[in-house]
PDB file of C-alpha atoms and ligand atoms in Angstrom:
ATOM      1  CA  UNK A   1       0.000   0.000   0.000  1.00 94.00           C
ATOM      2  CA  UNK A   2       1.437   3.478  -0.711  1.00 97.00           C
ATOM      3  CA  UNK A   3       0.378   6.072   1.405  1.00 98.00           C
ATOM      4  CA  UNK A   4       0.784   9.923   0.212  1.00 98.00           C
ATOM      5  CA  UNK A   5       1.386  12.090   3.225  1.00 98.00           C
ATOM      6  CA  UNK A   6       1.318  15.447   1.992  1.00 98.00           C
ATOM      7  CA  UNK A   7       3.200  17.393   4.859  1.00 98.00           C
ATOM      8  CA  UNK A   8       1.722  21.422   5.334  1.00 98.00           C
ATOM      9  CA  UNK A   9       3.360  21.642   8.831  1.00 98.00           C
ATOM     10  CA  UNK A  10       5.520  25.195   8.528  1.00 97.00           C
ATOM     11  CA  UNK A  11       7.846  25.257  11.398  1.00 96.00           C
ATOM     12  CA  UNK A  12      10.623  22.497  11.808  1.00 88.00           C
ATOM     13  CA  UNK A  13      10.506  19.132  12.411  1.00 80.00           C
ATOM     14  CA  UNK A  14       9.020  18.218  15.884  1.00 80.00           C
ATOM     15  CA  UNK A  15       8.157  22.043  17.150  1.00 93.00           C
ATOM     16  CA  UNK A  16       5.027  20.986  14.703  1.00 97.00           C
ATOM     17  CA  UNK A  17       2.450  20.083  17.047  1.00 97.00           C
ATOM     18  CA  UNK A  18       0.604  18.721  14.075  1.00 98.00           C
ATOM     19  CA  UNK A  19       3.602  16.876  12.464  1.00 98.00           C
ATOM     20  CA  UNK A  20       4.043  15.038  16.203  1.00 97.00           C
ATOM     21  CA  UNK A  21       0.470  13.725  15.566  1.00 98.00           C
ATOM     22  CA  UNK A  22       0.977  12.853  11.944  1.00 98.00           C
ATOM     23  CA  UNK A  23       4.344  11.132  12.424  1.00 97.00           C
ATOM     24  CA  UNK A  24       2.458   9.282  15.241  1.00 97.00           C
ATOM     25  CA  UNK A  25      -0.054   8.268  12.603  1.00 98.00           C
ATOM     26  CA  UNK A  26       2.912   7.099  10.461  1.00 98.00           C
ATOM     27  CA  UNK A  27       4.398   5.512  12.659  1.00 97.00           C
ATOM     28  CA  UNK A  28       1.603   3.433  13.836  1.00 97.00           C
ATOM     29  CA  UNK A  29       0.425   2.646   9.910  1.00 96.00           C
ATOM     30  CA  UNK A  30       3.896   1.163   9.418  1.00 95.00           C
ATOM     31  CA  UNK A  31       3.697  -1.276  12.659  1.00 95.00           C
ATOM     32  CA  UNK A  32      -0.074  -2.587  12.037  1.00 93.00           C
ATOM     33  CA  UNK A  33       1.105  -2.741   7.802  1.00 89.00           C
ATOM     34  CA  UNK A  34       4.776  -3.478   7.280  1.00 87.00           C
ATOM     35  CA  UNK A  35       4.048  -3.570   3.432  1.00 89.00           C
ATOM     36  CA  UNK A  36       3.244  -0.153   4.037  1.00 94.00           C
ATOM     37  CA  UNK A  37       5.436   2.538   2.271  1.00 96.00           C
ATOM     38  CA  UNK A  38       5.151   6.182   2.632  1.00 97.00           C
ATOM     39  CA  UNK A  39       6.195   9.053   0.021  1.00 98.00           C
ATOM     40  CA  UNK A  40       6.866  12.530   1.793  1.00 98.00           C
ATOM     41  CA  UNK A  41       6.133  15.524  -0.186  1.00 98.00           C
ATOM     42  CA  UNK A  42       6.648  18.779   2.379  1.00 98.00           C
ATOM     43  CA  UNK A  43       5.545  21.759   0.630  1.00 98.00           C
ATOM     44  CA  UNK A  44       7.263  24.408   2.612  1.00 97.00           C
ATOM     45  CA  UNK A  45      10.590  22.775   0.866  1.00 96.00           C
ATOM     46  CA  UNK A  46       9.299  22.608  -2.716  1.00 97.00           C
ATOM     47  CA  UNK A  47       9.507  24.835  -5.147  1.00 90.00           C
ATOM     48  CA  UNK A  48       5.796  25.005  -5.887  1.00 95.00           C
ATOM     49  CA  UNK A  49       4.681  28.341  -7.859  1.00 96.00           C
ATOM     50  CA  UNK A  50       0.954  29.362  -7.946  1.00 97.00           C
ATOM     51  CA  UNK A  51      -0.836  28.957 -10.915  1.00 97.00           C
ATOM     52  CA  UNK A  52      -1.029  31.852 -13.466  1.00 97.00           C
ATOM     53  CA  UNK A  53      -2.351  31.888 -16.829  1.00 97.00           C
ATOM     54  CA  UNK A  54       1.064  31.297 -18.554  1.00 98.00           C
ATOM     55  CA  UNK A  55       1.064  28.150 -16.253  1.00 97.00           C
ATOM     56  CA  UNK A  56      -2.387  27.182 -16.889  1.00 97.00           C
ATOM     57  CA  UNK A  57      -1.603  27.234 -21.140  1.00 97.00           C
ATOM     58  CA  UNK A  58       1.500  25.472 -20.631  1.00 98.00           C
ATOM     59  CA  UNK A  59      -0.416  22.702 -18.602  1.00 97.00           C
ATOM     60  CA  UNK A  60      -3.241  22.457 -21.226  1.00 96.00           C
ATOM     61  CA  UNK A  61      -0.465  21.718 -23.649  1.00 98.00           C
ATOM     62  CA  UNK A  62       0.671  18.943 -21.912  1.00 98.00           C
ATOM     63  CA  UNK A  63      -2.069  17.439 -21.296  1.00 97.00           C
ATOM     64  CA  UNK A  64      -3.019  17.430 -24.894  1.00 96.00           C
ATOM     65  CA  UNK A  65       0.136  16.133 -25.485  1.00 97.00           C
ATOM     66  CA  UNK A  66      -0.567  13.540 -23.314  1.00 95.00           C
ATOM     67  CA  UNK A  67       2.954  14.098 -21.790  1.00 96.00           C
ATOM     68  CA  UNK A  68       2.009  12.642 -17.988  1.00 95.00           C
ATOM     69  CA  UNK A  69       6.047  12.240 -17.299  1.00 96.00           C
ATOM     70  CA  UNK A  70       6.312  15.844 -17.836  1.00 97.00           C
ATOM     71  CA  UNK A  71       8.022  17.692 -14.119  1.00 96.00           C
ATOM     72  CA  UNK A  72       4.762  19.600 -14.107  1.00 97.00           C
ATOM     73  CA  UNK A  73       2.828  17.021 -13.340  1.00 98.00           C
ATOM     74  CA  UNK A  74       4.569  15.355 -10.956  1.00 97.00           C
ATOM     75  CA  UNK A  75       2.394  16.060  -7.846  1.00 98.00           C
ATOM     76  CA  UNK A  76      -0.556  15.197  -9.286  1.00 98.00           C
ATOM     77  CA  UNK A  77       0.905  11.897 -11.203  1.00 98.00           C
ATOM     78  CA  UNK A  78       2.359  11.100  -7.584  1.00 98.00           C
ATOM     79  CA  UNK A  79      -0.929  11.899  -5.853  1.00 98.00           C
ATOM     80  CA  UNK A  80      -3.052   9.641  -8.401  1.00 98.00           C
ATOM     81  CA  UNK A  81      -1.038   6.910  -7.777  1.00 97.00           C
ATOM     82  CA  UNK A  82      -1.111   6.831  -4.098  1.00 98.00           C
ATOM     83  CA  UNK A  83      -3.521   4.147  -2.518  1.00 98.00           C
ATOM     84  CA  UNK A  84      -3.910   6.237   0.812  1.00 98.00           C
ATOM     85  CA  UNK A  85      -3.830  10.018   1.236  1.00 98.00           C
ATOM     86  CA  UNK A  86      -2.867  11.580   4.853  1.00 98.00           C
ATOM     87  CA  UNK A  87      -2.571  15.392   5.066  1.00 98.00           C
ATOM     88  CA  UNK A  88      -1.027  17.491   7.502  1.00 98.00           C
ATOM     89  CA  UNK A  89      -1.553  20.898   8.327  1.00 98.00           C
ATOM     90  CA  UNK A  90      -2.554  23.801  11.308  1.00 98.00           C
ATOM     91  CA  UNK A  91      -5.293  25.717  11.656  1.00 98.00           C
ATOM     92  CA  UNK A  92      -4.781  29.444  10.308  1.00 98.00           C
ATOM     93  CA  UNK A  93      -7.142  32.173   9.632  1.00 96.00           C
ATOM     94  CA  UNK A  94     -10.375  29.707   9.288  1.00 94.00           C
ATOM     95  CA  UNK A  95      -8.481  27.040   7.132  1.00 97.00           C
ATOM     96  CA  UNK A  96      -4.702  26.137   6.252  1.00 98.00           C
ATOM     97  CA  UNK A  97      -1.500  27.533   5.472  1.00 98.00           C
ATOM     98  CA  UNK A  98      -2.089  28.850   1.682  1.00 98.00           C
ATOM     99  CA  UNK A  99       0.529  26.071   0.306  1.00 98.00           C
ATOM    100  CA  UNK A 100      -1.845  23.714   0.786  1.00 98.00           C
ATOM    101  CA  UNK A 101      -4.038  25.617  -1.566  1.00 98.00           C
ATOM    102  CA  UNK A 102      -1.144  25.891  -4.302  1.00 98.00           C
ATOM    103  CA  UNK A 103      -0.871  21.958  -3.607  1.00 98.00           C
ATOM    104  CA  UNK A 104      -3.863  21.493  -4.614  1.00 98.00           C
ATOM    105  CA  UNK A 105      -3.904  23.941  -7.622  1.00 98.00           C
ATOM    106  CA  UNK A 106      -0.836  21.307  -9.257  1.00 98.00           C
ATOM    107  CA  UNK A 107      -2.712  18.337  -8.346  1.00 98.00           C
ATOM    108  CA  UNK A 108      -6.113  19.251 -10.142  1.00 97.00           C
ATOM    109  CA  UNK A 109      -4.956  18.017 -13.770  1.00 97.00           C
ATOM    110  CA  UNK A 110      -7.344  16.876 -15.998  1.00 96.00           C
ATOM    111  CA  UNK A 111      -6.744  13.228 -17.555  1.00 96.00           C
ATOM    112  CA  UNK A 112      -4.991  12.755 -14.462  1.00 96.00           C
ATOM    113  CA  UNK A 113      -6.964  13.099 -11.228  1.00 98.00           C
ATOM    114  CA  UNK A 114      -9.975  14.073 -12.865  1.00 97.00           C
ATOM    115  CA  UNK A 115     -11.999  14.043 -16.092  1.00 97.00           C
ATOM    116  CA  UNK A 116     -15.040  15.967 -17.103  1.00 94.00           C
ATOM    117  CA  UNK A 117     -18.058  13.944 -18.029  1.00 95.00           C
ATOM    118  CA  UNK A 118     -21.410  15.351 -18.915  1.00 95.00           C
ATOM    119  CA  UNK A 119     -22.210  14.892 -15.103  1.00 91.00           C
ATOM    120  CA  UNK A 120     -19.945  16.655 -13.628  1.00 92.00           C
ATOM    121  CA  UNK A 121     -16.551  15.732 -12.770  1.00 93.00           C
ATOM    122  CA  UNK A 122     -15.318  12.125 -12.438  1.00 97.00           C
ATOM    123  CA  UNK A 123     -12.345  11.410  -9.922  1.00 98.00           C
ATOM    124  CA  UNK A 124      -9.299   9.501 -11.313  1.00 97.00           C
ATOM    125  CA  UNK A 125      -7.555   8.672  -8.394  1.00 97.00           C
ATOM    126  CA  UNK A 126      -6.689   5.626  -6.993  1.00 97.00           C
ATOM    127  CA  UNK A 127      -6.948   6.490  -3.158  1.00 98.00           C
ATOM    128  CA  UNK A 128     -10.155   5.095  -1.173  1.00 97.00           C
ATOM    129  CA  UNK A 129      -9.138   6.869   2.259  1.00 97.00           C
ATOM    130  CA  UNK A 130      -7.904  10.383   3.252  1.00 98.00           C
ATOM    131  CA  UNK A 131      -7.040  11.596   6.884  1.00 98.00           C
ATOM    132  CA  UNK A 132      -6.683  15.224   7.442  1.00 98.00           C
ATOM    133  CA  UNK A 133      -4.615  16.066  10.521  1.00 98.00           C
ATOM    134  CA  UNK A 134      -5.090  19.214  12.559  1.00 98.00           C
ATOM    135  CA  UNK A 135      -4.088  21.475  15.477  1.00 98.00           C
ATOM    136  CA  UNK A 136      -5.462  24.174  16.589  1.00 97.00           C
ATOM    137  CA  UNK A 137      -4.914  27.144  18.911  1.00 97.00           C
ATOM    138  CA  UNK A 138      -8.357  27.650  20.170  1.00 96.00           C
ATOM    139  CA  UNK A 139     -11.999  26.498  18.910  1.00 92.00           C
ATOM    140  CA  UNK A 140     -12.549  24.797  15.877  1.00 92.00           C
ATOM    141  CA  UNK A 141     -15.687  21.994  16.663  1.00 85.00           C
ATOM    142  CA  UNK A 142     -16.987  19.739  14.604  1.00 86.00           C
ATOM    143  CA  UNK A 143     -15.517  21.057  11.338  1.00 85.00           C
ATOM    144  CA  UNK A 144     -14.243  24.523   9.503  1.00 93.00           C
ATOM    145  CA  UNK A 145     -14.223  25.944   5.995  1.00 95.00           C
ATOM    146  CA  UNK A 146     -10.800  24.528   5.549  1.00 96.00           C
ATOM    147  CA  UNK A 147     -11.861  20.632   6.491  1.00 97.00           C
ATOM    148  CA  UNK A 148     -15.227  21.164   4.397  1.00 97.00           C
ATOM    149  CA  UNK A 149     -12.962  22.529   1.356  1.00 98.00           C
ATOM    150  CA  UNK A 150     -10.273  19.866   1.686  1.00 98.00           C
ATOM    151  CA  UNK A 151     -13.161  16.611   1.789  1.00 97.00           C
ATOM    152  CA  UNK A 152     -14.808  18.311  -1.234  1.00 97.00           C
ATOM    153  CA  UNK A 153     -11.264  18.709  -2.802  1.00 98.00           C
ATOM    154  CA  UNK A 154     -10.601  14.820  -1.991  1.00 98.00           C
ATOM    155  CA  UNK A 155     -14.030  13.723  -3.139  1.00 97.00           C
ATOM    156  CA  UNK A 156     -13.604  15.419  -6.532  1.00 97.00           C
ATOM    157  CA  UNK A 157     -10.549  13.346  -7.269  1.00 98.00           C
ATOM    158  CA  UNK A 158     -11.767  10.601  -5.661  1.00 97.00           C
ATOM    159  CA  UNK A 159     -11.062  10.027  -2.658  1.00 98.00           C
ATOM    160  CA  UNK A 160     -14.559   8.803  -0.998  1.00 94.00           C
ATOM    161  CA  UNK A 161     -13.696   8.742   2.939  1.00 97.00           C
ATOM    162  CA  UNK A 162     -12.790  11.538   4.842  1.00 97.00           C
ATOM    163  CA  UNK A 163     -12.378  11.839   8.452  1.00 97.00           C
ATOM    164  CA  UNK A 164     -10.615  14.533  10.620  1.00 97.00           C
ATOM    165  CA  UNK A 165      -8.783  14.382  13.518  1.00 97.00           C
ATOM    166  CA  UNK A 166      -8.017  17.405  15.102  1.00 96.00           C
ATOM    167  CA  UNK A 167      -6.146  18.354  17.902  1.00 97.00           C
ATOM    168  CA  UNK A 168      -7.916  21.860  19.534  1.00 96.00           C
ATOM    169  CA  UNK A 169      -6.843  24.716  21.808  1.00 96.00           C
ATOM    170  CA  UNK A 170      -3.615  23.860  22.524  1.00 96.00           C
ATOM    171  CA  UNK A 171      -2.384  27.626  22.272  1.00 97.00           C
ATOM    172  CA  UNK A 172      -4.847  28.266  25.617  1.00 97.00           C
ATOM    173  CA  UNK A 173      -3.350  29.008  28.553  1.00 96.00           C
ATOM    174  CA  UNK A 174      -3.650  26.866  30.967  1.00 96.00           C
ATOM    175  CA  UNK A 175      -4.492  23.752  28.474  1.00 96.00           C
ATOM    176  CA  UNK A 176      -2.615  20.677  28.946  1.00 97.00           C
ATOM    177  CA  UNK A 177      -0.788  20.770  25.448  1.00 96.00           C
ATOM    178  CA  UNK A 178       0.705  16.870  26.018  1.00 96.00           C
ATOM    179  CA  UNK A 179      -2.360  15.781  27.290  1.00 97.00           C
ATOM    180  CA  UNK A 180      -4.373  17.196  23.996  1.00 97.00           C
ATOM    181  CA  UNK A 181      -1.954  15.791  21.675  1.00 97.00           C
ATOM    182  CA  UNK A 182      -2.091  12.704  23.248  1.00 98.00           C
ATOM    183  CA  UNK A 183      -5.610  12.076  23.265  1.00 97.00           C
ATOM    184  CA  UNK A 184      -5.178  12.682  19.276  1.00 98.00           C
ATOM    185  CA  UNK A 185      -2.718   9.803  19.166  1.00 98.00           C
ATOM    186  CA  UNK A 186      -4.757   7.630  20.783  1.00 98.00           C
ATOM    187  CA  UNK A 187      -7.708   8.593  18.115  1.00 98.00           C
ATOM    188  CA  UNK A 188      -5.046   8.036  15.060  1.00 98.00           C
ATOM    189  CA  UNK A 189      -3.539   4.981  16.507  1.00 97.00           C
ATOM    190  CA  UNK A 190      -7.299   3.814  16.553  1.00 97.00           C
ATOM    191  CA  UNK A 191      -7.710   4.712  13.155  1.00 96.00           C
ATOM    192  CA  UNK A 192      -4.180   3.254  12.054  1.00 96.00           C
ATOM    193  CA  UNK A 193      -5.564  -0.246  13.478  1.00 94.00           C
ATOM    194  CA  UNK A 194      -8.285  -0.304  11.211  1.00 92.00           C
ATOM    195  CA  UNK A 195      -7.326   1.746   8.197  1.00 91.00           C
TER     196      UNK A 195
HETATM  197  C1  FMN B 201      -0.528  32.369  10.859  1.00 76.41           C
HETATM  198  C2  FMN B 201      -1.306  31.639  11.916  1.00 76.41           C
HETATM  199  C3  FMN B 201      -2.694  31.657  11.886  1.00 76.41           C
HETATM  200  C4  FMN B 201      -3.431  30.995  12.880  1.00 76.41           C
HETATM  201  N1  FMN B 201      -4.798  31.027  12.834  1.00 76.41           N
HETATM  202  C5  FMN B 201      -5.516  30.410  13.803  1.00 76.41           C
HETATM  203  C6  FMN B 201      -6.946  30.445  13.801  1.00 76.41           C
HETATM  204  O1  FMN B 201      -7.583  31.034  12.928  1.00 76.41           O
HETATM  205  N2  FMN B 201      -7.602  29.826  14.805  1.00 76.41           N
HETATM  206  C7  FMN B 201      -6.945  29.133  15.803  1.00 76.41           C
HETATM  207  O2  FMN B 201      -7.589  28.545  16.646  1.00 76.41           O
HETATM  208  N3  FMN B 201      -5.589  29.065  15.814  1.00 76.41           N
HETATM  209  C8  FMN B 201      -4.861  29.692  14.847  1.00 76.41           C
HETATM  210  N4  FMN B 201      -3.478  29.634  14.871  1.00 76.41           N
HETATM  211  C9  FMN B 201      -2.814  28.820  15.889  1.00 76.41           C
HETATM  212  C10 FMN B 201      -2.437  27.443  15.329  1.00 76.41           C
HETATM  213  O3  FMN B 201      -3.585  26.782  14.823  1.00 76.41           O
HETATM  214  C11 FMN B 201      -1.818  26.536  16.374  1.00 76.41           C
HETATM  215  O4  FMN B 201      -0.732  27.169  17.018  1.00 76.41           O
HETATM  216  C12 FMN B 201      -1.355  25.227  15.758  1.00 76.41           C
HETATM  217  O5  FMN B 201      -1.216  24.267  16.749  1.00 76.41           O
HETATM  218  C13 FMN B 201      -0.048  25.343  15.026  1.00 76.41           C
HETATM  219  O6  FMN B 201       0.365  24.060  14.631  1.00 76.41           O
HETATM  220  P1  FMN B 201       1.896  23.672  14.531  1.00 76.41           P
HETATM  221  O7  FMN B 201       2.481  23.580  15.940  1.00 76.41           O
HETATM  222  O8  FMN B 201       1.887  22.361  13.826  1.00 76.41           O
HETATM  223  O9  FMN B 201       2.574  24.752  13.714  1.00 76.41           O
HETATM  224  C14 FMN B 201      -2.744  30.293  13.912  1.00 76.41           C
HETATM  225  C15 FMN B 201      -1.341  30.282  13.922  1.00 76.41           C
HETATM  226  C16 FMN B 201      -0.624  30.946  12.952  1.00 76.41           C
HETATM  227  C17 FMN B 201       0.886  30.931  13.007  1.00 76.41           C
END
């Protein structure tokens, strides 16, 4: 099985509350599947432009062309091929870090993670499962305009399940930080078990 984790944590290494939890998750998918094998792609080391229009008419051409090798497909040749998707990323301003977003502009490629049909759009990727890993300074709840995006994102390319786990408040005073994270990693190692 190869699992995609798409890594949107912006500070270093383990001062990322949210990449603790995800390399928990990782961890724990590798002990419960030993066949398992995991491709990294961190975004805040990648050289990943937004989309203008010169981009977008250099993309159409390769498409037509057929060309999925080409380097500007990569991501979303990479993400179509993964079996699992796992994504990591904080809470900020209502959603994510705004890589995430350009991630997700190079991974929409027609002929490639999706097609258009005369119902809409059809996903072309091979995942099943996507877990979206979160922490958050204060309140988020049940969900946020970032999660809702992200699932709708996932569906499109077809990815069917979604599910959330979110780690929240641990910027209030006062909160037992360990404690919240901790109660995440039990949740993911749940998860891990079964996925
Ligand atoms: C730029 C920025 C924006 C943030 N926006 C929010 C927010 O809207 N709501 C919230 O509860 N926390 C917000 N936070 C706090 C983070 O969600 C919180 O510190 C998170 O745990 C950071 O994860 P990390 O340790 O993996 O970087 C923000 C933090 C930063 C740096």
């Amino acid at each position: 099985m190869k699992v995609l984790f798409v890594d949107s944590c912006m500070k270093q290494g383990e001062e990322s509350r949210t990449k603790i939890l995800c390399n928990s998750f990782l961890e724990e998918l590798k002990k419960v599947n030993t066949g398992c094998e995991i491709e990294t792609v961190v975004l805040k080391d990648e050289e990943m432009r937004p989309y203008n229009n010169d981009m977008v008419d250099e993309r159409y051409k390769i498409v037509e062309d057929q060309d999925w090798d080409h380097p500007m497909l990569k991501y979303a040749k990479q993400f179509a091929e993964a079996d699992r998707i796992v994504i990591g990323a904080p809470y900020w301003d209502l959603a994510f870090p705004s890589l995430l977003k350009i991630y997700i502009e190079h991974i929409f490629v027609s002929g490639l993670t999706f097609e258009a049909t005369d119902k809409g759009l059809k996903g072309l990727s091979k995942a099943d499962k996507a877990v979206f890993i979160q922490t958050a300074g204060g309140f988020v709840g049940e969900t946020d305009p970032g999660t809702e995006y992200l699932k709708y994102v996932l569906k499109t390319l077809g990815v069917q399940e979604f599910t959330r786990v979110s780690a929240d408040f641990i910027d209030v005073v006062g909160v037992n930080v360990e404690e919240k994270l901790a109660e995440a990693k039990k949740v993911l190692k749940d998860m891990a078990a079964a996925w």
